[in-house]
């Protein structure tokens, strides 16, 4: 039976049988057979059916072929795929954390994951069946793998092994878990865990880049002792962080930025001293790129003006590459109008007025004289531009008196919000180059302290705030 036929049969049964439905819709028996053949309901009939089902305590989503009891319709679903690594046991903790956040969790385990934990332990936690096989007649009769893939708000692969990531990037569908990732139309999130060498291997990194460009959200592993005894990046991110990131994705409406133009600056700028030397600031560009990826995933048209970084352009983002602050400034002004500007770049404060056109040779006893001039302040300039984006957001990274300095910046630059980065002296928790960030959001007099979180999670949190701001201030330039 097709998915449509299946759901249609349930609808008919819930509404009291074929005769009752024909009477409700004012049609004869052939009409019902036609709907079934076309696997589609006419719009006006759909509305009548939805209302009738609602009255009987059911919510009907015909596009997703879903029928929920009204009491549980607000419960969001996560399809949790556990693949086979030593971190598989953390999948159990993750399932619990997801349920704590109000999700209903449906578990899927690969064959190798079952070497580490049993489907029974996951099933006992989630209170639901755990799916393991692609060709299981029982499962197909009960659910069908396409329904399993679609009947969810998020597909979360955690932990994801190097092997599974490789399969995903190549689009393999050789087991239930990889097939579900191909068949789903829900967002896919992947939390890798592996040996540090496997993580760093160019093959793994290329596969992750490919997934990132396809819009898969990667929750990067963290640094520390791994099960194999090696120290480095490869440990599964904390289940709490993964659950938070999942909640951000699912609860914030995926398309809340549709029809908006978001301008983002990112990365450092390079101010040449001569053709081989430059002045710069420390910046990996990771936060700006995470913001660009998240805004695009939420439906925005994104222009990312980026200084030199070694990051791939996120999916569906227009990348404008620049080197200097002056070029970044020009590129930003040329990208206006925008609804929202987010200045995450670590712009060099000065450029070299007397930059040489040839490489300067070292000479004994002669020190080069560098004359500096102030760079344009892009954030201040956008905040005070005639075609000012209605919402302008800046960043502040400070080593001391963070909130005081951030407040000063808010006033001086005349932007709307500042994200204040807590820069720590401890290199293991440093913001620079890290995949994590500890920040507070300053909105006028309001200060919201965010937890230590991944840069993707920060991006999602900011989008939730932007979404609320948009709802309160209806002023899109993009739609005008
Ligand atoms: O002035 P400061 O560099 O501390 O301010 C940081 C904020 O201002 C960041 O949002 C940064 O992107 C932005 N900025 C800018 N242009 C500059 C300097 C900083 O857009 N020339």
GROMACS .gro file of C-alpha atoms and ligand atoms in nm:
model
  501
    1UNK     CA    1   0.000   0.000   0.000
    2UNK     CA    2   0.139   0.347  -0.090
    3UNK     CA    3   0.198   0.606   0.183
    4UNK     CA    4  -0.095   0.809   0.056
    5UNK     CA    5  -0.325   0.506   0.039
    6UNK     CA    6  -0.221   0.415   0.391
    7UNK     CA    7  -0.290   0.758   0.538
    8UNK     CA    8  -0.610   0.795   0.335
    9UNK     CA    9  -0.735   0.464   0.473
   10UNK     CA   10  -0.666   0.590   0.827
   11UNK     CA   11  -0.846   0.918   0.753
   12UNK     CA   12  -1.151   0.730   0.623
   13UNK     CA   13  -1.151   0.505   0.927
   14UNK     CA   14  -1.119   0.802   1.170
   15UNK     CA   15  -1.409   0.978   0.996
   16UNK     CA   16  -1.644   0.678   1.020
   17UNK     CA   17  -1.600   0.496   0.688
   18UNK     CA   18  -1.635   0.564   0.315
   19UNK     CA   19  -2.004   0.651   0.323
   20UNK     CA   20  -1.951   0.908   0.596
   21UNK     CA   21  -1.659   1.065   0.406
   22UNK     CA   22  -1.858   1.077   0.080
   23UNK     CA   23  -2.142   1.249   0.263
   24UNK     CA   24  -1.902   1.489   0.432
   25UNK     CA   25  -1.740   1.587   0.102
   26UNK     CA   26  -2.061   1.574  -0.101
   27UNK     CA   27  -1.910   1.332  -0.357
   28UNK     CA   28  -1.981   0.986  -0.492
   29UNK     CA   29  -1.769   0.667  -0.450
   30UNK     CA   30  -1.573   0.728  -0.772
   31UNK     CA   31  -1.436   1.057  -0.633
   32UNK     CA   32  -1.268   0.875  -0.345
   33UNK     CA   33  -1.114   0.625  -0.591
   34UNK     CA   34  -0.988   0.916  -0.803
   35UNK     CA   35  -0.819   1.081  -0.503
   36UNK     CA   36  -0.656   0.750  -0.427
   37UNK     CA   37  -0.535   0.703  -0.787
   38UNK     CA   38  -0.395   1.058  -0.804
   39UNK     CA   39  -0.254   1.023  -0.450
   40UNK     CA   40  -0.384   1.373  -0.385
   41UNK     CA   41  -0.681   1.549  -0.230
   42UNK     CA   42  -0.833   1.862  -0.387
   43UNK     CA   43  -0.756   2.167  -0.175
   44UNK     CA   44  -1.117   2.244  -0.077
   45UNK     CA   45  -1.179   1.881   0.025
   46UNK     CA   46  -0.856   1.879   0.225
   47UNK     CA   47  -0.982   2.175   0.429
   48UNK     CA   48  -1.313   1.997   0.502
   49UNK     CA   49  -1.131   1.678   0.602
   50UNK     CA   50  -0.886   1.865   0.826
   51UNK     CA   51  -1.169   2.043   1.007
   52UNK     CA   52  -1.364   1.720   1.057
   53UNK     CA   53  -1.054   1.538   1.185
   54UNK     CA   54  -0.973   1.825   1.417
   55UNK     CA   55  -1.319   1.798   1.568
   56UNK     CA   56  -1.245   1.430   1.636
   57UNK     CA   57  -0.912   1.511   1.808
   58UNK     CA   58  -0.677   1.453   1.515
   59UNK     CA   59  -0.437   1.681   1.332
   60UNK     CA   60  -0.384   1.604   0.965
   61UNK     CA   61  -0.077   1.717   0.768
   62UNK     CA   62  -0.150   1.588   0.417
   63UNK     CA   63   0.175   1.714   0.264
   64UNK     CA   64   0.381   1.518   0.513
   65UNK     CA   65   0.127   1.236   0.514
   66UNK     CA   66   0.098   1.260   0.888
   67UNK     CA   67  -0.192   1.214   1.121
   68UNK     CA   68  -0.132   1.304   1.484
   69UNK     CA   69  -0.355   1.288   1.788
   70UNK     CA   70  -0.398   1.655   1.891
   71UNK     CA   71  -0.257   1.594   2.235
   72UNK     CA   72   0.084   1.501   2.100
   73UNK     CA   73   0.098   1.710   1.788
   74UNK     CA   74   0.323   1.968   1.948
   75UNK     CA   75   0.578   1.705   2.037
   76UNK     CA   76   0.865   1.729   1.791
   77UNK     CA   77   1.030   1.414   1.664
   78UNK     CA   78   1.396   1.331   1.632
   79UNK     CA   79   1.518   1.028   1.442
   80UNK     CA   80   1.835   0.942   1.633
   81UNK     CA   81   2.079   0.732   1.431
   82UNK     CA   82   2.356   0.574   1.638
   83UNK     CA   83   2.651   0.442   1.441
   84UNK     CA   84   2.924   0.210   1.559
   85UNK     CA   85   3.197   0.372   1.763
   86UNK     CA   86   3.295   0.354   2.127
   87UNK     CA   87   3.098   0.678   2.179
   88UNK     CA   88   2.780   0.487   2.088
   89UNK     CA   89   2.702   0.454   2.460
   90UNK     CA   90   2.673   0.835   2.474
   91UNK     CA   91   2.385   0.798   2.230
   92UNK     CA   92   2.180   0.673   2.525
   93UNK     CA   93   2.254   0.987   2.726
   94UNK     CA   94   2.177   1.194   2.417
   95UNK     CA   95   1.839   1.023   2.377
   96UNK     CA   96   1.757   1.117   2.735
   97UNK     CA   97   1.871   1.477   2.686
   98UNK     CA   98   1.657   1.506   2.376
   99UNK     CA   99   1.356   1.373   2.564
  100UNK     CA  100   1.428   1.622   2.846
  101UNK     CA  101   1.387   1.892   2.582
  102UNK     CA  102   1.044   1.764   2.490
  103UNK     CA  103   1.131   1.555   2.185
  104UNK     CA  104   0.994   1.216   2.109
  105UNK     CA  105   1.293   1.010   2.001
  106UNK     CA  106   1.283   0.724   1.755
  107UNK     CA  107   1.606   0.521   1.750
  108UNK     CA  108   1.790   0.367   1.458
  109UNK     CA  109   2.109   0.169   1.505
  110UNK     CA  110   2.364   0.045   1.253
  111UNK     CA  111   2.491  -0.310   1.273
  112UNK     CA  112   2.824  -0.201   1.420
  113UNK     CA  113   2.654   0.023   1.680
  114UNK     CA  114   2.498  -0.296   1.815
  115UNK     CA  115   2.848  -0.416   1.908
  116UNK     CA  116   2.857  -0.139   2.167
  117UNK     CA  117   2.501  -0.102   2.291
  118UNK     CA  118   2.187  -0.304   2.240
  119UNK     CA  119   1.869  -0.185   2.067
  120UNK     CA  120   1.690  -0.297   2.381
  121UNK     CA  121   1.866  -0.040   2.600
  122UNK     CA  122   1.781   0.241   2.357
  123UNK     CA  123   1.426   0.116   2.320
  124UNK     CA  124   1.383   0.101   2.699
  125UNK     CA  125   1.485   0.467   2.718
  126UNK     CA  126   1.281   0.601   2.429
  127UNK     CA  127   0.978   0.382   2.492
  128UNK     CA  128   0.962   0.313   2.121
  129UNK     CA  129   1.078   0.046   1.880
  130UNK     CA  130   1.439   0.075   1.762
  131UNK     CA  131   1.492   0.014   1.391
  132UNK     CA  132   1.799  -0.171   1.268
  133UNK     CA  133   1.731  -0.341   0.937
  134UNK     CA  134   1.660  -0.216   0.590
  135UNK     CA  135   1.494  -0.532   0.470
  136UNK     CA  136   1.279  -0.617   0.765
  137UNK     CA  137   0.936  -0.728   0.656
  138UNK     CA  138   0.793  -0.656   0.998
  139UNK     CA  139   0.932  -0.303   1.001
  140UNK     CA  140   0.821  -0.237   0.644
  141UNK     CA  141   0.471  -0.354   0.726
  142UNK     CA  142   0.461  -0.137   1.040
  143UNK     CA  143   0.627   0.176   0.917
  144UNK     CA  144   0.814   0.158   0.584
  145UNK     CA  145   1.157   0.315   0.563
  146UNK     CA  146   1.039   0.614   0.360
  147UNK     CA  147   0.781   0.699   0.626
  148UNK     CA  148   1.046   0.650   0.893
  149UNK     CA  149   1.267   0.901   0.710
  150UNK     CA  150   0.991   1.158   0.659
  151UNK     CA  151   0.801   1.122   0.983
  152UNK     CA  152   1.049   1.334   1.176
  153UNK     CA  153   1.150   1.695   1.235
  154UNK     CA  154   1.522   1.618   1.245
  155UNK     CA  155   1.755   1.333   1.155
  156UNK     CA  156   2.041   1.332   1.404
  157UNK     CA  157   2.340   1.103   1.350
  158UNK     CA  158   2.528   1.081   1.679
  159UNK     CA  159   2.787   0.951   1.713
  160UNK     CA  160   2.873   0.951   1.344
  161UNK     CA  161   3.176   0.741   1.250
  162UNK     CA  162   3.424   0.835   0.975
  163UNK     CA  163   3.284   0.547   0.774
  164UNK     CA  164   2.924   0.665   0.805
  165UNK     CA  165   3.023   1.023   0.718
  166UNK     CA  166   3.197   0.888   0.405
  167UNK     CA  167   2.882   0.695   0.313
  168UNK     CA  168   2.667   1.006   0.358
  169UNK     CA  169   2.893   1.223   0.148
  170UNK     CA  170   2.883   0.968  -0.134
  171UNK     CA  171   2.509   0.915  -0.106
  172UNK     CA  172   2.531   0.544  -0.032
  173UNK     CA  173   2.212   0.368   0.075
  174UNK     CA  174   2.345   0.028   0.175
  175UNK     CA  175   2.186   0.004   0.519
  176UNK     CA  176   1.876   0.137   0.692
  177UNK     CA  177   2.059   0.434   0.852
  178UNK     CA  178   2.222   0.562   0.531
  179UNK     CA  179   1.901   0.506   0.335
  180UNK     CA  180   1.704   0.715   0.584
  181UNK     CA  181   1.954   1.001   0.553
  182UNK     CA  182   1.903   0.999   0.175
  183UNK     CA  183   1.527   0.966   0.187
  184UNK     CA  184   1.450   1.230   0.446
  185UNK     CA  185   1.328   1.580   0.374
  186UNK     CA  186   1.396   1.688   0.733
  187UNK     CA  187   1.716   1.872   0.832
  188UNK     CA  188   2.010   1.639   0.896
  189UNK     CA  189   2.256   1.696   1.180
  190UNK     CA  190   2.574   1.495   1.225
  191UNK     CA  191   2.788   1.474   1.541
  192UNK     CA  192   3.114   1.297   1.451
  193UNK     CA  193   3.328   1.101   1.697
  194UNK     CA  194   3.649   0.924   1.604
  195UNK     CA  195   4.023   0.890   1.657
  196UNK     CA  196   4.202   1.229   1.614
  197UNK     CA  197   4.402   1.107   1.312
  198UNK     CA  198   4.087   0.985   1.141
  199UNK     CA  199   3.922   1.321   1.215
  200UNK     CA  200   4.213   1.515   1.068
  201UNK     CA  201   4.251   1.293   0.762
  202UNK     CA  202   4.187   1.493   0.444
  203UNK     CA  203   3.937   1.228   0.330
  204UNK     CA  204   3.722   1.284   0.640
  205UNK     CA  205   3.759   1.662   0.619
  206UNK     CA  206   3.665   1.660   0.247
  207UNK     CA  207   3.360   1.447   0.323
  208UNK     CA  208   3.254   1.688   0.599
  209UNK     CA  209   3.304   1.988   0.370
  210UNK     CA  210   3.083   1.820   0.115
  211UNK     CA  211   2.810   1.755   0.375
  212UNK     CA  212   2.838   2.110   0.507
  213UNK     CA  213   2.791   2.246   0.156
  214UNK     CA  214   2.479   2.035   0.120
  215UNK     CA  215   2.336   2.200   0.431
  216UNK     CA  216   2.402   1.916   0.678
  217UNK     CA  217   2.473   2.067   1.017
  218UNK     CA  218   2.795   1.935   1.170
  219UNK     CA  219   2.836   1.943   1.547
  220UNK     CA  220   3.213   1.934   1.562
  221UNK     CA  221   3.385   1.693   1.799
  222UNK     CA  222   3.579   1.836   2.087
  223UNK     CA  223   3.937   1.804   2.200
  224UNK     CA  224   4.045   1.573   2.481
  225UNK     CA  225   4.135   1.213   2.565
  226UNK     CA  226   3.983   0.970   2.320
  227UNK     CA  227   3.901   0.607   2.386
  228UNK     CA  228   4.208   0.494   2.192
  229UNK     CA  229   4.431   0.682   2.434
  230UNK     CA  230   4.530   0.958   2.193
  231UNK     CA  231   4.475   1.322   2.276
  232UNK     CA  232   4.330   1.550   2.013
  233UNK     CA  233   4.008   1.646   1.842
  234UNK     CA  234   3.771   1.356   1.800
  235UNK     CA  235   3.562   1.319   2.116
  236UNK     CA  236   3.189   1.337   2.060
  237UNK     CA  237   3.053   1.683   2.154
  238UNK     CA  238   2.873   1.678   2.489
  239UNK     CA  239   2.524   1.522   2.457
  240UNK     CA  240   2.380   1.837   2.622
  241UNK     CA  241   2.536   2.056   2.350
  242UNK     CA  242   2.412   1.825   2.075
  243UNK     CA  243   2.061   1.822   2.224
  244UNK     CA  244   2.066   2.204   2.251
  245UNK     CA  245   2.176   2.239   1.889
  246UNK     CA  246   1.900   1.996   1.785
  247UNK     CA  247   1.643   2.196   1.981
  248UNK     CA  248   1.760   2.519   1.820
  249UNK     CA  249   1.719   2.374   1.472
  250UNK     CA  250   1.382   2.215   1.532
  251UNK     CA  251   1.217   2.481   1.743
  252UNK     CA  252   1.328   2.783   1.546
  253UNK     CA  253   1.118   2.790   1.232
  254UNK     CA  254   1.336   2.676   0.941
  255UNK     CA  255   1.212   2.943   0.705
  256UNK     CA  256   1.193   3.236   0.942
  257UNK     CA  257   1.441   3.441   0.735
  258UNK     CA  258   1.279   3.375   0.398
  259UNK     CA  259   1.262   3.692   0.190
  260UNK     CA  260   1.533   3.867   0.399
  261UNK     CA  261   1.875   3.976   0.284
  262UNK     CA  262   2.143   3.920   0.548
  263UNK     CA  263   2.485   4.080   0.505
  264UNK     CA  264   2.761   3.917   0.710
  265UNK     CA  265   3.128   4.012   0.747
  266UNK     CA  266   3.370   3.745   0.858
  267UNK     CA  267   3.734   3.653   0.898
  268UNK     CA  268   4.034   3.880   0.941
  269UNK     CA  269   4.155   4.145   0.701
  270UNK     CA  270   4.510   4.150   0.568
  271UNK     CA  271   4.669   4.494   0.545
  272UNK     CA  272   4.979   4.466   0.326
  273UNK     CA  273   5.314   4.599   0.442
  274UNK     CA  274   5.465   4.478   0.118
  275UNK     CA  275   5.362   4.199  -0.124
  276UNK     CA  276   5.458   3.924   0.126
  277UNK     CA  277   5.393   4.078   0.468
  278UNK     CA  278   5.078   4.204   0.628
  279UNK     CA  279   4.913   4.322   0.951
  280UNK     CA  280   4.615   4.120   1.064
  281UNK     CA  281   4.398   4.012   1.358
  282UNK     CA  282   4.349   3.661   1.488
  283UNK     CA  283   4.035   3.518   1.332
  284UNK     CA  284   3.942   3.184   1.177
  285UNK     CA  285   3.615   3.315   1.031
  286UNK     CA  286   3.432   3.014   1.181
  287UNK     CA  287   3.167   3.219   1.363
  288UNK     CA  288   3.082   3.432   1.059
  289UNK     CA  289   3.065   3.125   0.834
  290UNK     CA  290   2.845   2.941   1.086
  291UNK     CA  291   2.614   3.244   1.089
  292UNK     CA  292   2.605   3.255   0.710
  293UNK     CA  293   2.527   2.883   0.687
  294UNK     CA  294   2.252   2.909   0.950
  295UNK     CA  295   2.090   3.220   0.798
  296UNK     CA  296   2.087   3.053   0.455
  297UNK     CA  297   1.942   2.736   0.606
  298UNK     CA  298   1.663   2.952   0.752
  299UNK     CA  299   1.578   3.082   0.406
  300UNK     CA  300   1.768   3.413   0.394
  301UNK     CA  301   1.950   3.550   0.092
  302UNK     CA  302   2.297   3.576   0.239
  303UNK     CA  303   2.592   3.788   0.126
  304UNK     CA  304   2.907   3.686   0.310
  305UNK     CA  305   3.191   3.937   0.277
  306UNK     CA  306   3.492   3.745   0.396
  307UNK     CA  307   3.857   3.820   0.460
  308UNK     CA  308   4.115   3.549   0.388
  309UNK     CA  309   4.019   3.223   0.564
  310UNK     CA  310   4.049   2.858   0.475
  311UNK     CA  311   3.682   2.766   0.503
  312UNK     CA  312   3.449   2.646   0.228
  313UNK     CA  313   3.162   2.872   0.124
  314UNK     CA  314   2.843   2.747   0.296
  315UNK     CA  315   2.557   2.626   0.077
  316UNK     CA  316   2.333   2.890  -0.083
  317UNK     CA  317   2.552   3.181   0.026
  318UNK     CA  318   2.698   3.452  -0.202
  319UNK     CA  319   3.062   3.485  -0.103
  320UNK     CA  320   3.253   3.807  -0.171
  321UNK     CA  321   3.621   3.752  -0.097
  322UNK     CA  322   3.828   4.053   0.008
  323UNK     CA  323   4.169   4.113   0.159
  324UNK     CA  324   4.173   4.458   0.314
  325UNK     CA  325   3.934   4.645   0.542
  326UNK     CA  326   3.886   4.910   0.275
  327UNK     CA  327   3.782   4.643   0.023
  328UNK     CA  328   3.552   4.485   0.286
  329UNK     CA  329   3.394   4.823   0.349
  330UNK     CA  330   3.334   4.883  -0.023
  331UNK     CA  331   3.192   4.532  -0.069
  332UNK     CA  332   2.951   4.586   0.222
  333UNK     CA  333   2.829   4.920   0.092
  334UNK     CA  334   2.781   4.769  -0.256
  335UNK     CA  335   2.576   4.484  -0.103
  336UNK     CA  336   2.320   4.720   0.051
  337UNK     CA  337   2.027   4.729   0.092
  338UNK     CA  338   2.007   4.452   0.348
  339UNK     CA  339   1.752   4.371   0.618
  340UNK     CA  340   2.013   4.259   0.867
  341UNK     CA  341   2.388   4.320   0.891
  342UNK     CA  342   2.604   4.103   1.115
  343UNK     CA  343   2.963   4.223   1.149
  344UNK     CA  344   3.159   3.925   1.274
  345UNK     CA  345   3.486   4.014   1.097
  346UNK     CA  346   3.797   4.090   1.299
  347UNK     CA  347   3.884   4.397   1.097
  348UNK     CA  348   4.238   4.534   1.133
  349UNK     CA  349   4.220   4.879   1.288
  350UNK     CA  350   4.494   5.024   1.070
  351UNK     CA  351   4.634   4.989   0.722
  352UNK     CA  352   4.985   5.070   0.608
  353UNK     CA  353   4.993   5.406   0.433
  354UNK     CA  354   5.340   5.352   0.290
  355UNK     CA  355   5.295   4.986   0.182
  356UNK     CA  356   5.578   4.890  -0.052
  357UNK     CA  357   5.512   4.752  -0.397
  358UNK     CA  358   5.823   4.529  -0.379
  359UNK     CA  359   5.932   4.294  -0.099
  360UNK     CA  360   6.136   4.496   0.151
  361UNK     CA  361   6.483   4.352   0.201
  362UNK     CA  362   6.625   4.316   0.551
  363UNK     CA  363   6.900   4.567   0.606
  364UNK     CA  364   7.132   4.572   0.903
  365UNK     CA  365   7.082   4.875   1.128
  366UNK     CA  366   6.786   5.005   0.928
  367UNK     CA  367   6.445   4.944   1.080
  368UNK     CA  368   6.152   4.968   0.840
  369UNK     CA  369   5.927   5.265   0.908
  370UNK     CA  370   5.563   5.174   0.889
  371UNK     CA  371   5.314   5.458   0.870
  372UNK     CA  372   4.966   5.358   0.979
  373UNK     CA  373   4.632   5.509   0.895
  374UNK     CA  374   4.293   5.425   1.046
  375UNK     CA  375   4.073   5.179   0.858
  376UNK     CA  376   3.706   5.256   0.804
  377UNK     CA  377   3.485   5.119   1.081
  378UNK     CA  378   3.247   4.901   0.880
  379UNK     CA  379   3.006   4.834   1.165
  380UNK     CA  380   2.976   5.205   1.248
  381UNK     CA  381   2.949   5.294   0.882
  382UNK     CA  382   2.665   5.044   0.819
  383UNK     CA  383   2.489   5.158   1.137
  384UNK     CA  384   2.496   5.517   1.020
  385UNK     CA  385   2.446   5.463   0.646
  386UNK     CA  386   2.156   5.633   0.466
  387UNK     CA  387   2.032   5.289   0.362
  388UNK     CA  388   2.098   5.146   0.709
  389UNK     CA  389   1.988   4.783   0.751
  390UNK     CA  390   1.699   4.788   1.002
  391UNK     CA  391   1.892   4.552   1.229
  392UNK     CA  392   2.270   4.591   1.268
  393UNK     CA  393   2.460   4.348   1.491
  394UNK     CA  394   2.826   4.368   1.590
  395UNK     CA  395   3.068   4.157   1.791
  396UNK     CA  396   3.299   4.262   2.073
  397UNK     CA  397   3.592   4.048   2.181
  398UNK     CA  398   3.753   4.174   2.497
  399UNK     CA  399   4.000   4.038   2.748
  400UNK     CA  400   3.865   4.250   3.037
  401UNK     CA  401   3.559   4.457   3.137
  402UNK     CA  402   3.374   4.282   2.858
  403UNK     CA  403   3.023   4.407   2.922
  404UNK     CA  404   3.136   4.765   2.988
  405UNK     CA  405   3.336   4.775   2.665
  406UNK     CA  406   3.054   4.607   2.473
  407UNK     CA  407   2.805   4.868   2.599
  408UNK     CA  408   3.045   5.147   2.493
  409UNK     CA  409   3.071   4.989   2.150
  410UNK     CA  410   2.693   4.968   2.117
  411UNK     CA  411   2.663   5.340   2.188
  412UNK     CA  412   2.967   5.456   1.990
  413UNK     CA  413   2.901   5.255   1.677
  414UNK     CA  414   2.522   5.303   1.693
  415UNK     CA  415   2.448   4.941   1.611
  416UNK     CA  416   2.143   4.765   1.759
  417UNK     CA  417   2.292   4.460   1.924
  418UNK     CA  418   2.640   4.349   2.029
  419UNK     CA  419   2.749   3.991   2.087
  420UNK     CA  420   3.015   4.013   2.356
  421UNK     CA  421   3.275   3.735   2.330
  422UNK     CA  422   3.443   3.620   2.646
  423UNK     CA  423   3.804   3.577   2.542
  424UNK     CA  424   3.984   3.351   2.783
  425UNK     CA  425   4.357   3.334   2.845
  426UNK     CA  426   4.322   2.959   2.864
  427UNK     CA  427   4.410   2.843   2.512
  428UNK     CA  428   4.193   2.531   2.540
  429UNK     CA  429   3.884   2.748   2.579
  430UNK     CA  430   3.994   3.033   2.355
  431UNK     CA  431   3.741   3.173   2.112
  432UNK     CA  432   3.998   3.218   1.837
  433UNK     CA  433   4.009   2.928   1.595
  434UNK     CA  434   3.791   2.723   1.827
  435UNK     CA  435   3.463   2.561   1.730
  436UNK     CA  436   3.305   2.697   2.047
  437UNK     CA  437   3.219   3.034   2.187
  438UNK     CA  438   3.110   3.187   2.516
  439UNK     CA  439   2.914   3.503   2.459
  440UNK     CA  440   2.648   3.741   2.588
  441UNK     CA  441   2.397   3.921   2.370
  442UNK     CA  442   2.347   4.290   2.448
  443UNK     CA  443   2.018   4.428   2.318
  444UNK     CA  444   1.997   4.785   2.444
  445UNK     CA  445   1.972   4.744   2.821
  446UNK     CA  446   1.895   4.373   2.805
  447UNK     CA  447   2.184   4.131   2.850
  448UNK     CA  448   2.136   3.764   2.770
  449UNK     CA  449   2.415   3.532   2.885
  450UNK     CA  450   2.455   3.238   2.657
  451UNK     CA  451   2.629   2.914   2.765
  452UNK     CA  452   2.958   2.791   2.628
  453UNK     CA  453   2.837   2.643   2.300
  454UNK     CA  454   2.937   2.556   1.947
  455UNK     CA  455   2.955   2.840   1.698
  456UNK     CA  456   2.669   2.676   1.507
  457UNK     CA  457   2.458   2.668   1.822
  458UNK     CA  458   2.535   3.037   1.880
  459UNK     CA  459   2.422   3.109   1.524
  460UNK     CA  460   2.095   2.925   1.582
  461UNK     CA  461   2.036   3.111   1.908
  462UNK     CA  462   2.095   3.443   1.736
  463UNK     CA  463   1.846   3.347   1.466
  464UNK     CA  464   1.582   3.279   1.730
  465UNK     CA  465   1.641   3.636   1.859
  466UNK     CA  466   1.634   3.779   1.506
  467UNK     CA  467   1.311   3.593   1.434
  468UNK     CA  468   1.150   3.752   1.741
  469UNK     CA  469   1.282   4.093   1.639
  470UNK     CA  470   1.139   4.053   1.287
  471UNK     CA  471   0.799   3.962   1.429
  472UNK     CA  472   0.805   4.276   1.644
  473UNK     CA  473   0.932   4.507   1.366
  474UNK     CA  474   0.779   4.429   1.032
  475UNK     CA  475   1.024   4.607   0.803
  476UNK     CA  476   1.165   4.393   0.525
  477UNK     CA  477   1.351   4.584   0.256
  478UNK     CA  478   1.386   4.264   0.054
  479UNK     CA  479   1.016   4.225  -0.004
  480UNK     CA  480   0.953   4.590  -0.090
  481LIG     O1  481   3.615   4.833   1.735
  481LIG     P1  482   3.619   4.686   1.756
  481LIG     O2  483   3.708   4.616   1.658
  481LIG     O3  484   3.647   4.644   1.893
  481LIG     O4  485   3.466   4.641   1.729
  481LIG     C1  486   3.430   4.512   1.699
  481LIG     C2  487   3.309   4.510   1.609
  481LIG     O5  488   3.321   4.612   1.510
  481LIG     C3  489   3.298   4.381   1.532
  481LIG     O6  490   3.162   4.361   1.505
  481LIG     C4  491   3.375   4.411   1.404
  481LIG     O7  492   3.331   4.328   1.296
  481LIG     C5  493   3.338   4.556   1.381
  481LIG     N1  494   3.443   4.634   1.314
  481LIG     C6  495   3.422   4.679   1.185
  481LIG     N2  496   3.515   4.756   1.125
  481LIG     C7  497   3.628   4.791   1.189
  481LIG     C8  498   3.650   4.746   1.320
  481LIG     C9  499   3.556   4.667   1.381
  481LIG     O8  500   3.320   4.646   1.126
  481LIG     N3  501   3.717   4.866   1.129
   0.00000   0.00000   0.00000
